[in-house]
PDB file of C-alpha atoms in Angstrom:
ATOM      1  CA  MET A   1     176.120  48.539 103.849  1.00  0.00           C
ATOM      2  CA  LYS A   2     175.175  50.619 100.831  1.00  0.00           C
ATOM      3  CA  ALA A   3     177.663  50.525  97.921  1.00  0.00           C
ATOM      4  CA  LEU A   4     178.609  53.552  95.806  1.00  0.00           C
ATOM      5  CA  TYR A   5     179.715  53.076  92.188  1.00  0.00           C
ATOM      6  CA  VAL A   6     182.037  54.945  89.790  1.00  0.00           C
ATOM      7  CA  LYS A   7     182.422  54.803  86.028  1.00  0.00           C
ATOM      8  CA  ASN A   8     185.545  53.126  84.527  1.00  0.00           C
ATOM      9  CA  PRO A   9     187.581  55.530  82.366  1.00  0.00           C
ATOM     10  CA  GLY A  10     187.696  53.929  78.911  1.00  0.00           C
ATOM     11  CA  ALA A  11     191.204  55.274  78.208  1.00  0.00           C
ATOM     12  CA  ILE A  12     192.700  52.857  80.807  1.00  0.00           C
ATOM     13  CA  ASP A  13     190.823  49.552  80.439  1.00  0.00           C
ATOM     14  CA  LYS A  14     187.579  49.122  78.537  1.00  0.00           C
ATOM     15  CA  ASP A  15     187.147  45.431  79.549  1.00  0.00           C
ATOM     16  CA  THR A  16     187.265  45.886  83.331  1.00  0.00           C
ATOM     17  CA  SER A  17     184.162  47.241  85.228  1.00  0.00           C
ATOM     18  CA  LEU A  18     184.379  48.790  88.727  1.00  0.00           C
ATOM     19  CA  SER A  19     180.630  49.281  89.139  1.00  0.00           C
ATOM     20  CA  ALA A  20     180.265  46.222  91.399  1.00  0.00           C
ATOM     21  CA  LEU A  21     182.911  47.353  93.950  1.00  0.00           C
ATOM     22  CA  PRO A  22     182.565  49.720  96.911  1.00  0.00           C
ATOM     23  CA  VAL A  23     183.656  53.256  96.226  1.00  0.00           C
ATOM     24  CA  GLU A  24     186.828  53.053  98.371  1.00  0.00           C
ATOM     25  CA  THR A  25     188.056  49.846  96.704  1.00  0.00           C
ATOM     26  CA  ALA A  26     187.120  51.029  93.257  1.00  0.00           C
ATOM     27  CA  SER A  27     188.880  54.334  93.865  1.00  0.00           C
ATOM     28  CA  LEU A  28     192.041  52.554  95.047  1.00  0.00           C
ATOM     29  CA  ILE A  29     192.097  50.220  92.050  1.00  0.00           C
ATOM     30  CA  LEU A  30     191.463  53.159  89.771  1.00  0.00           C
ATOM     31  CA  ASN A  31     194.349  55.070  91.303  1.00  0.00           C
ATOM     32  CA  VAL A  32     196.657  52.021  90.863  1.00  0.00           C
ATOM     33  CA  ARG A  33     195.640  51.656  87.246  1.00  0.00           C
ATOM     34  CA  ILE A  34     196.198  55.353  86.629  1.00  0.00           C
ATOM     35  CA  HIS A  35     199.584  55.140  88.349  1.00  0.00           C
ATOM     36  CA  LEU A  36     200.608  52.088  86.242  1.00  0.00           C
ATOM     37  CA  TYR A  37     199.427  53.864  83.133  1.00  0.00           C
ATOM     38  CA  ASN A  38     201.434  56.950  84.008  1.00  0.00           C
ATOM     39  CA  MET A  39     204.510  54.835  84.724  1.00  0.00           C
ATOM     40  CA  LYS A  40     204.079  53.051  81.426  1.00  0.00           C
ATOM     41  CA  GLU A  41     203.739  56.347  79.589  1.00  0.00           C
ATOM     42  CA  SER A  42     206.780  57.865  81.339  1.00  0.00           C
ATOM     43  CA  GLY A  43     208.919  54.723  80.943  1.00  0.00           C
ATOM     44  CA  ARG A  44     209.629  54.420  84.651  1.00  0.00           C
ATOM     45  CA  SER A  45     209.875  50.962  86.236  1.00  0.00           C
ATOM     46  CA  ASN A  46     211.783  51.707  89.412  1.00  0.00           C
ATOM     47  CA  SER A  47     208.505  52.119  91.387  1.00  0.00           C
ATOM     48  CA  MET A  48     207.248  48.559  90.959  1.00  0.00           C
ATOM     49  CA  ASP A  49     207.798  47.808  94.624  1.00  0.00           C
ATOM     50  CA  GLU A  50     205.483  50.603  95.537  1.00  0.00           C
ATOM     51  CA  VAL A  51     202.969  49.303  93.035  1.00  0.00           C
ATOM     52  CA  ILE A  52     203.230  45.750  94.372  1.00  0.00           C
ATOM     53  CA  GLU A  53     202.733  47.063  97.902  1.00  0.00           C
ATOM     54  CA  ARG A  54     199.674  48.945  96.864  1.00  0.00           C
ATOM     55  CA  ILE A  55     198.306  45.905  95.050  1.00  0.00           C
ATOM     56  CA  SER A  56     198.827  43.785  98.157  1.00  0.00           C
ATOM     57  CA  THR A  57     197.002  46.343 100.248  1.00  0.00           C
ATOM     58  CA  LEU A  58     194.254  46.363  97.664  1.00  0.00           C
ATOM     59  CA  GLU A  59     193.966  42.558  97.697  1.00  0.00           C
ATOM     60  CA  GLY A  60     193.685  42.618 101.504  1.00  0.00           C
ATOM     61  CA  ARG A  61     190.941  45.157 101.350  1.00  0.00           C
ATOM     62  CA  VAL A  62     189.190  43.188  98.600  1.00  0.00           C
ATOM     63  CA  SER A  63     189.339  40.036 100.761  1.00  0.00           C
ATOM     64  CA  GLU A  64     187.873  41.990 103.705  1.00  0.00           C
ATOM     65  CA  HIS A  65     185.153  43.322 101.485  1.00  0.00           C
ATOM     66  CA  ASP A  66     184.441  39.839 100.133  1.00  0.00           C
ATOM     67  CA  ARG A  67     184.073  38.572 103.712  1.00  0.00           C
ATOM     68  CA  ILE A  68     181.693  41.439 104.480  1.00  0.00           C
ATOM     69  CA  PHE A  69     179.778  40.749 101.273  1.00  0.00           C
ATOM     70  CA  ASP A  70     179.440  37.067 102.260  1.00  0.00           C
ATOM     71  CA  MET A  71     178.060  38.106 105.671  1.00  0.00           C
ATOM     72  CA  ILE A  72     175.649  40.498 104.007  1.00  0.00           C
ATOM     73  CA  ARG A  73     174.539  37.828 101.551  1.00  0.00           C
ATOM     74  CA  GLU A  74     173.986  35.417 104.462  1.00  0.00           C
ATOM     75  CA  GLU A  75     171.951  38.065 106.306  1.00  0.00           C
ATOM     76  CA  ILE A  76     169.937  38.726 103.173  1.00  0.00           C
ATOM     77  CA  ARG A  77     169.320  35.003 102.650  1.00  0.00           C
ATOM     78  CA  GLY A  78     168.181  34.602 106.287  1.00  0.00           C
ATOM     79  CA  LEU A  79     166.015  37.681 106.007  1.00  0.00           C
ATOM     80  CA  ARG A  80     164.496  36.376 102.774  1.00  0.00           C
ATOM     81  CA  GLU A  81     163.749  33.020 104.431  1.00  0.00           C
ATOM     82  CA  TYR A  82     162.175  34.849 107.405  1.00  0.00           C
ATOM     83  CA  ILE A  83     160.114  37.037 105.075  1.00  0.00           C
ATOM     84  CA  ASP A  84     159.059  33.985 103.022  1.00  0.00           C
ATOM     85  CA  GLY A  85     157.961  32.278 106.252  1.00  0.00           C
ATOM     86  CA  ARG A  86     156.030  35.331 107.352  1.00  0.00           C
ATOM     87  CA  ILE A  87     154.444  35.578 103.917  1.00  0.00           C
ATOM     88  CA  ASP A  88     153.420  31.903 104.087  1.00  0.00           C
ATOM     89  CA  ASP A  89     151.955  32.464 107.575  1.00  0.00           C
ATOM     90  CA  THR A  90     150.185  35.574 106.361  1.00  0.00           C
ATOM     91  CA  ASN A  91     148.800  33.743 103.327  1.00  0.00           C
ATOM     92  CA  ALA A  92     147.587  30.939 105.589  1.00  0.00           C
ATOM     93  CA  ARG A  93     145.919  33.452 107.915  1.00  0.00           C
ATOM     94  CA  ILE A  94     144.412  35.193 104.880  1.00  0.00           C
ATOM     95  CA  ASP A  95     143.024  31.847 103.659  1.00  0.00           C
ATOM     96  CA  ASP A  96     141.586  31.145 107.112  1.00  0.00           C
ATOM     97  CA  LEU A  97     140.159  34.650 107.280  1.00  0.00           C
ATOM     98  CA  ARG A  98     138.708  34.277 103.781  1.00  0.00           C
ATOM     99  CA  LEU A  99     137.023  31.014 104.787  1.00  0.00           C
ATOM    100  CA  ASP A 100     135.677  32.626 107.980  1.00  0.00           C
ATOM    101  CA  MET A 101     134.479  35.727 106.112  1.00  0.00           C
ATOM    102  CA  ASN A 102     132.855  33.584 103.411  1.00  0.00           C
ATOM    103  CA  GLY A 103     131.007  31.682 106.145  1.00  0.00           C
ATOM    104  CA  ARG A 104     129.911  34.892 107.807  1.00  0.00           C
ATOM    105  CA  ILE A 105     128.867  36.371 104.462  1.00  0.00           C
ATOM    106  CA  ASP A 106     126.838  33.235 103.705  1.00  0.00           C
ATOM    107  CA  ASP A 107     125.166  33.504 107.128  1.00  0.00           C
ATOM    108  CA  THR A 108     124.515  37.209 106.550  1.00  0.00           C
ATOM    109  CA  ASN A 109     123.078  36.546 103.098  1.00  0.00           C
ATOM    110  CA  LYS A 110     120.802  33.884 104.593  1.00  0.00           C
ATOM    111  CA  LYS A 111     119.659  36.323 107.281  1.00  0.00           C
ATOM    112  CA  ILE A 112     119.103  38.964 104.588  1.00  0.00           C
ATOM    113  CA  ASP A 113     117.037  36.488 102.545  1.00  0.00           C
ATOM    114  CA  ASP A 114     115.022  35.546 105.644  1.00  0.00           C
ATOM    115  CA  LEU A 115     114.558  39.218 106.527  1.00  0.00           C
ATOM    116  CA  LYS A 116     113.590  40.005 102.945  1.00  0.00           C
ATOM    117  CA  SER A 117     111.013  37.219 102.974  1.00  0.00           C
ATOM    118  CA  ASP A 118     109.665  38.406 106.348  1.00  0.00           C
ATOM    119  CA  MET A 119     109.587  42.043 105.181  1.00  0.00           C
ATOM    120  CA  ASN A 120     107.799  41.065 101.963  1.00  0.00           C
ATOM    121  CA  GLY A 121     105.154  39.302 104.051  1.00  0.00           C
ATOM    122  CA  ARG A 122     104.792  42.301 106.337  1.00  0.00           C
ATOM    123  CA  ILE A 123     104.659  44.665 103.349  1.00  0.00           C
ATOM    124  CA  ASP A 124     101.922  42.518 101.790  1.00  0.00           C
ATOM    125  CA  ASP A 125      99.985  42.631 105.070  1.00  0.00           C
ATOM    126  CA  THR A 126     100.513  46.394 105.286  1.00  0.00           C
ATOM    127  CA  ASN A 127      99.374  46.891 101.685  1.00  0.00           C
ATOM    128  CA  LYS A 128      96.239  44.844 102.422  1.00  0.00           C
ATOM    129  CA  LYS A 129      95.548  46.955 105.507  1.00  0.00           C
ATOM    130  CA  ILE A 130      96.125  50.105 103.423  1.00  0.00           C
ATOM    131  CA  ASP A 131      93.674  48.860 100.783  1.00  0.00           C
ATOM    132  CA  ASP A 132      91.110  48.020 103.484  1.00  0.00           C
ATOM    133  CA  LEU A 133      91.654  51.421 105.130  1.00  0.00           C
ATOM    134  CA  LYS A 134      91.396  53.145 101.751  1.00  0.00           C
ATOM    135  CA  SER A 135      88.100  51.378 101.027  1.00  0.00           C
ATOM    136  CA  ASP A 136      86.779  52.291 104.496  1.00  0.00           C
ATOM    137  CA  MET A 137      87.962  55.912 104.153  1.00  0.00           C
ATOM    138  CA  ASN A 138      86.362  56.196 100.706  1.00  0.00           C
ATOM    139  CA  GLY A 139      83.054  55.049 102.211  1.00  0.00           C
ATOM    140  CA  ARG A 140      83.351  57.522 105.064  1.00  0.00           C
ATOM    141  CA  ILE A 141      84.343  60.304 102.656  1.00  0.00           C
ATOM    142  CA  ASP A 142      81.289  59.533 100.511  1.00  0.00           C
ATOM    143  CA  ASP A 143      79.072  59.698 103.615  1.00  0.00           C
ATOM    144  CA  THR A 144      80.738  62.946 104.666  1.00  0.00           C
ATOM    145  CA  ASN A 145      80.303  64.449 101.188  1.00  0.00           C
ATOM    146  CA  LYS A 146      76.599  63.502 101.279  1.00  0.00           C
ATOM    147  CA  LYS A 147      76.227  65.145 104.700  1.00  0.00           C
ATOM    148  CA  ILE A 148      78.059  68.211 103.367  1.00  0.00           C
ATOM    149  CA  ASP A 149      75.713  68.379 100.366  1.00  0.00           C
ATOM    150  CA  ASP A 150      72.670  68.062 102.647  1.00  0.00           C
ATOM    151  CA  LEU A 151      74.077  70.706 104.987  1.00  0.00           C
ATOM    152  CA  LYS A 152      74.886  72.949 102.028  1.00  0.00           C
ATOM    153  CA  SER A 153      71.330  72.632 100.711  1.00  0.00           C
ATOM    154  CA  ASP A 154      69.903  73.390 104.175  1.00  0.00           C
ATOM    155  CA  MET A 155      72.282  76.325 104.660  1.00  0.00           C
ATOM    156  CA  ASN A 156      71.411  77.729 101.225  1.00  0.00           C
ATOM    157  CA  GLY A 157      67.723  77.663 102.199  1.00  0.00           C
ATOM    158  CA  ARG A 158      68.467  79.378 105.504  1.00  0.00           C
ATOM    159  CA  ILE A 159      70.686  81.913 103.769  1.00  0.00           C
ATOM    160  CA  ASP A 160      67.905  82.679 101.278  1.00  0.00           C
ATOM    161  CA  ASP A 161      65.475  83.191 104.170  1.00  0.00           C
ATOM    162  CA  THR A 162      68.002  85.371 105.952  1.00  0.00           C
ATOM    163  CA  ASN A 163      68.619  87.426 102.799  1.00  0.00           C
ATOM    164  CA  LYS A 164      64.851  87.928 102.399  1.00  0.00           C
ATOM    165  CA  LYS A 165      64.587  89.064 106.016  1.00  0.00           C
ATOM    166  CA  ILE A 166      67.547  91.380 105.440  1.00  0.00           C
ATOM    167  CA  ASP A 167      65.865  92.844 102.348  1.00  0.00           C
ATOM    168  CA  ASP A 168      62.609  93.326 104.270  1.00  0.00           C
ATOM    169  CA  LEU A 169      64.485  94.885 107.171  1.00  0.00           C
ATOM    170  CA  LYS A 170      66.419  97.089 104.752  1.00  0.00           C
ATOM    171  CA  SER A 171      63.187  98.277 103.109  1.00  0.00           C
ATOM    172  CA  ASP A 172      61.610  98.965 106.527  1.00  0.00           C
ATOM    173  CA  MET A 173      64.744 100.744 107.760  1.00  0.00           C
ATOM    174  CA  ASN A 174      64.885 102.848 104.591  1.00  0.00           C
ATOM    175  CA  GLY A 175      61.278 103.932 105.208  1.00  0.00           C
ATOM    176  CA  ARG A 176      62.033 104.766 108.828  1.00  0.00           C
ATOM    177  CA  ILE A 177      65.187 106.593 107.800  1.00  0.00           C
ATOM    178  CA  ASP A 178      63.192 108.627 105.272  1.00  0.00           C
ATOM    179  CA  ASP A 179      60.644 109.509 107.978  1.00  0.00           C
ATOM    180  CA  THR A 180      63.438 110.386 110.367  1.00  0.00           C
ATOM    181  CA  ASN A 181      65.133 112.559 107.734  1.00  0.00           C
ATOM    182  CA  LYS A 182      61.806 114.352 107.089  1.00  0.00           C
ATOM    183  CA  LYS A 183      61.361 114.939 110.814  1.00  0.00           C
ATOM    184  CA  ILE A 184      64.947 116.169 111.005  1.00  0.00           C
ATOM    185  CA  ASP A 185      64.313 118.563 108.105  1.00  0.00           C
ATOM    186  CA  ASP A 186      61.109 119.816 109.750  1.00  0.00           C
ATOM    187  CA  LEU A 187      62.897 120.174 113.077  1.00  0.00           C
ATOM    188  CA  LYS A 188      65.758 121.955 111.326  1.00  0.00           C
ATOM    189  CA  SER A 189      63.347 124.399 109.663  1.00  0.00           C
ATOM    190  CA  ASP A 190      61.558 125.023 112.989  1.00  0.00           C
ATOM    191  CA  MET A 191      64.852 125.409 114.829  1.00  0.00           C
ATOM    192  CA  ASN A 192      66.137 127.815 112.185  1.00  0.00           C
ATOM    193  CA  GLY A 193      62.997 129.933 112.680  1.00  0.00           C
ATOM    194  CA  ARG A 194      63.395 129.861 116.437  1.00  0.00           C
ATOM    195  CA  ILE A 195      67.092 130.661 116.105  1.00  0.00           C
ATOM    196  CA  ASP A 196      66.243 133.635 113.878  1.00  0.00           C
ATOM    197  CA  ASP A 197      63.691 134.856 116.447  1.00  0.00           C
ATOM    198  CA  THR A 198      66.206 134.358 119.221  1.00  0.00           C
ATOM    199  CA  ASN A 199      68.866 136.249 117.268  1.00  0.00           C
ATOM    200  CA  THR A 200      66.392 139.113 116.725  1.00  0.00           C
ATOM    201  CA  ARG A 201      65.558 139.201 120.435  1.00  0.00           C
ATOM    202  CA  ILE A 202      69.271 139.093 121.231  1.00  0.00           C
ATOM    203  CA  ASP A 203      69.890 142.027 118.888  1.00  0.00           C
ATOM    204  CA  ASP A 204      67.027 144.003 120.471  1.00  0.00           C
ATOM    205  CA  LEU A 205      68.286 143.131 123.937  1.00  0.00           C
ATOM    206  CA  ARG A 206      71.798 144.157 122.906  1.00  0.00           C
ATOM    207  CA  LEU A 207      70.534 147.551 121.708  1.00  0.00           C
ATOM    208  CA  ASP A 208      68.504 148.054 124.893  1.00  0.00           C
ATOM    209  CA  MET A 209      71.403 146.967 127.101  1.00  0.00           C
ATOM    210  CA  ASN A 210      73.795 149.205 125.198  1.00  0.00           C
ATOM    211  CA  GLY A 211      71.392 152.150 125.760  1.00  0.00           C
ATOM    212  CA  ARG A 212      71.100 151.346 129.434  1.00  0.00           C
ATOM    213  CA  ILE A 213      74.852 150.908 129.756  1.00  0.00           C
ATOM    214  CA  ASP A 214      75.374 154.282 128.057  1.00  0.00           C
ATOM    215  CA  GLY A 215      72.924 155.877 130.544  1.00  0.00           C
ATOM    216  CA  ILE A 216      74.672 154.184 133.465  1.00  0.00           C
ATOM    217  CA  ASN A 217      78.050 155.312 132.138  1.00  0.00           C
ATOM    218  CA  LYS A 218      76.737 158.891 131.890  1.00  0.00           C
ATOM    219  CA  ARG A 219      75.407 158.753 135.444  1.00  0.00           C
ATOM    220  CA  ILE A 220      78.728 157.286 136.594  1.00  0.00           C
ATOM    221  CA  ASP A 221      80.578 160.117 134.831  1.00  0.00           C
ATOM    222  CA  GLU A 222      78.247 162.682 136.452  1.00  0.00           C
ATOM    223  CA  THR A 223      78.698 161.068 139.846  1.00  0.00           C
ATOM    224  CA  ASN A 224      82.467 161.042 139.387  1.00  0.00           C
ATOM    225  CA  ARG A 225      82.329 164.724 138.435  1.00  0.00           C
ATOM    226  CA  ARG A 226      80.301 165.553 141.558  1.00  0.00           C
ATOM    227  CA  ILE A 227      82.674 163.458 143.675  1.00  0.00           C
ATOM    228  CA  ASP A 228      85.606 165.382 142.192  1.00  0.00           C
ATOM    229  CA  GLU A 229      83.863 168.686 142.992  1.00  0.00           C
ATOM    230  CA  THR A 230      83.051 167.508 146.507  1.00  0.00           C
ATOM    231  CA  ASN A 231      86.631 166.384 147.029  1.00  0.00           C
ATOM    232  CA  LYS A 232      87.777 169.774 145.806  1.00  0.00           C
ATOM    233  CA  ARG A 233      85.414 171.561 148.230  1.00  0.00           C
ATOM    234  CA  ILE A 234      86.596 169.286 151.046  1.00  0.00           C
ATOM    235  CA  ASP A 235      90.193 170.113 150.168  1.00  0.00           C
ATOM    236  CA  ASP A 236      89.335 173.844 150.201  1.00  0.00           C
ATOM    237  CA  THR A 237      87.518 173.463 153.497  1.00  0.00           C
ATOM    238  CA  ASN A 238      90.414 171.547 155.027  1.00  0.00           C
ATOM    239  CA  ARG A 239      92.789 174.221 153.793  1.00  0.00           C
ATOM    240  CA  LYS A 240      90.593 176.962 155.306  1.00  0.00           C
ATOM    241  CA  ILE A 241      90.317 175.012 158.568  1.00  0.00           C
ATOM    242  CA  GLU A 242      94.076 174.719 158.704  1.00  0.00           C
ATOM    243  CA  GLU A 243      94.399 178.453 158.042  1.00  0.00           C
ATOM    244  CA  MET A 244      91.785 179.199 160.698  1.00  0.00           C
ATOM    245  CA  ASP A 245      93.523 176.843 163.102  1.00  0.00           C
ATOM    246  CA  ILE A 246      96.735 178.702 162.552  1.00  0.00           C
ATOM    247  CA  ARG A 247      94.983 182.025 163.075  1.00  0.00           C
ATOM    248  CA  LEU A 248      93.169 180.727 166.112  1.00  0.00           C
ATOM    249  CA  ASN A 249      96.372 179.434 167.603  1.00  0.00           C
ATOM    250  CA  ARG A 250      97.813 182.887 167.207  1.00  0.00           C
ATOM    251  CA  ARG A 251      94.783 184.655 168.694  1.00  0.00           C
ATOM    252  CA  ILE A 252      93.759 182.217 171.366  1.00  0.00           C
ATOM    253  CA  ASP A 253      93.699 183.529 174.775  1.00  0.00           C
ATOM    254  CA  SER A 254      91.371 183.218 177.668  1.00  0.00           C
ATOM    255  CA  ASN A 255      89.202 186.080 176.495  1.00  0.00           C
ATOM    256  CA  PHE A 256      88.369 184.662 173.013  1.00  0.00           C
ATOM    257  CA  LYS A 257      87.764 180.961 173.729  1.00  0.00           C
ATOM    258  CA  TRP A 258      83.992 181.335 173.602  1.00  0.00           C
ATOM    259  CA  MET A 259      84.238 183.020 170.200  1.00  0.00           C
ATOM    260  CA  LEU A 260      86.332 180.173 168.930  1.00  0.00           C
ATOM    261  CA  GLY A 261      83.671 177.694 169.897  1.00  0.00           C
ATOM    262  CA  ILE A 262      81.035 179.725 168.100  1.00  0.00           C
ATOM    263  CA  GLN A 263      83.144 179.933 164.933  1.00  0.00           C
ATOM    264  CA  ILE A 264      83.919 176.230 165.016  1.00  0.00           C
ATOM    265  CA  ALA A 265      80.248 175.463 165.356  1.00  0.00           C
ATOM    266  CA  MET A 266      79.485 177.735 162.456  1.00  0.00           C
ATOM    267  CA  TRP A 267      82.076 176.099 160.234  1.00  0.00           C
ATOM    268  CA  ILE A 268      80.858 172.666 161.138  1.00  0.00           C
ATOM    269  CA  THR A 269      77.352 173.757 160.176  1.00  0.00           C
ATOM    270  CA  ILE A 270      78.626 175.135 156.890  1.00  0.00           C
ATOM    271  CA  ILE A 271      80.604 171.974 156.076  1.00  0.00           C
ATOM    272  CA  SER A 272      77.644 169.765 156.898  1.00  0.00           C
ATOM    273  CA  ALA A 273      75.453 171.848 154.635  1.00  0.00           C
ATOM    274  CA  ILE A 274      77.986 171.554 151.821  1.00  0.00           C
ATOM    275  CA  LEU A 275      78.298 167.790 152.185  1.00  0.00           C
ATOM    276  CA  LEU A 276      74.550 167.339 152.297  1.00  0.00           C
ATOM    277  CA  HIS A 277      74.226 169.425 149.131  1.00  0.00           C
TER     278      HIS A 277
END
């Protein structure tokens, strides 16, 4: 049970402290003291029975609280003994655990020392193998460098020979190119001459063809003119035939049929003569 505390008013009693009492008890005592003080100040004494009754009630409550406090103290003492026992057990277990951990740590340290010794031996062996490999690789590298130098010398000689052949080939090709260019120039000059001759012949042929085309066009125009005249004569002849046909149709009878035949024959002869002309 948690206790609440109040301050003692100094105007009532400076020597008495209520801080160790529960709040209900302290409040009751405080009220009694205030009541007694008020009675003393007012000069009243006829309420002493009431005061005595309140004090008795207060003493009963204080006794009850004392009994509760004794129970609480007993509980606290038992709890403290239980906690002390648990602490002793825990300390014993901690000591046992410390001993066990120290043993394990010692074993681990021994294993680490053994592993360290083994690893140092292996590292020494590895370093020796590395040194041996390094020595072997240096020898091989020296041999390889010598082969590279020999190959380089041989390749330089071959490259020099190849460069000489390239220079000779270049000189020969330049000569051939010069000859080819000269032949091209000669061919170009000859072709230009032939092209000029061909252009002249083309111009002459163009003039001749233009003259012939003009003559053909004139003949075509003349032929077209004659065709137009012939068509005109044919149209006139057809018109006359139609007129004659109309006249003949008007005059035909049995007595003039033979004359019609003669006239038709004559006109046919005339038309044939015109067409042949």
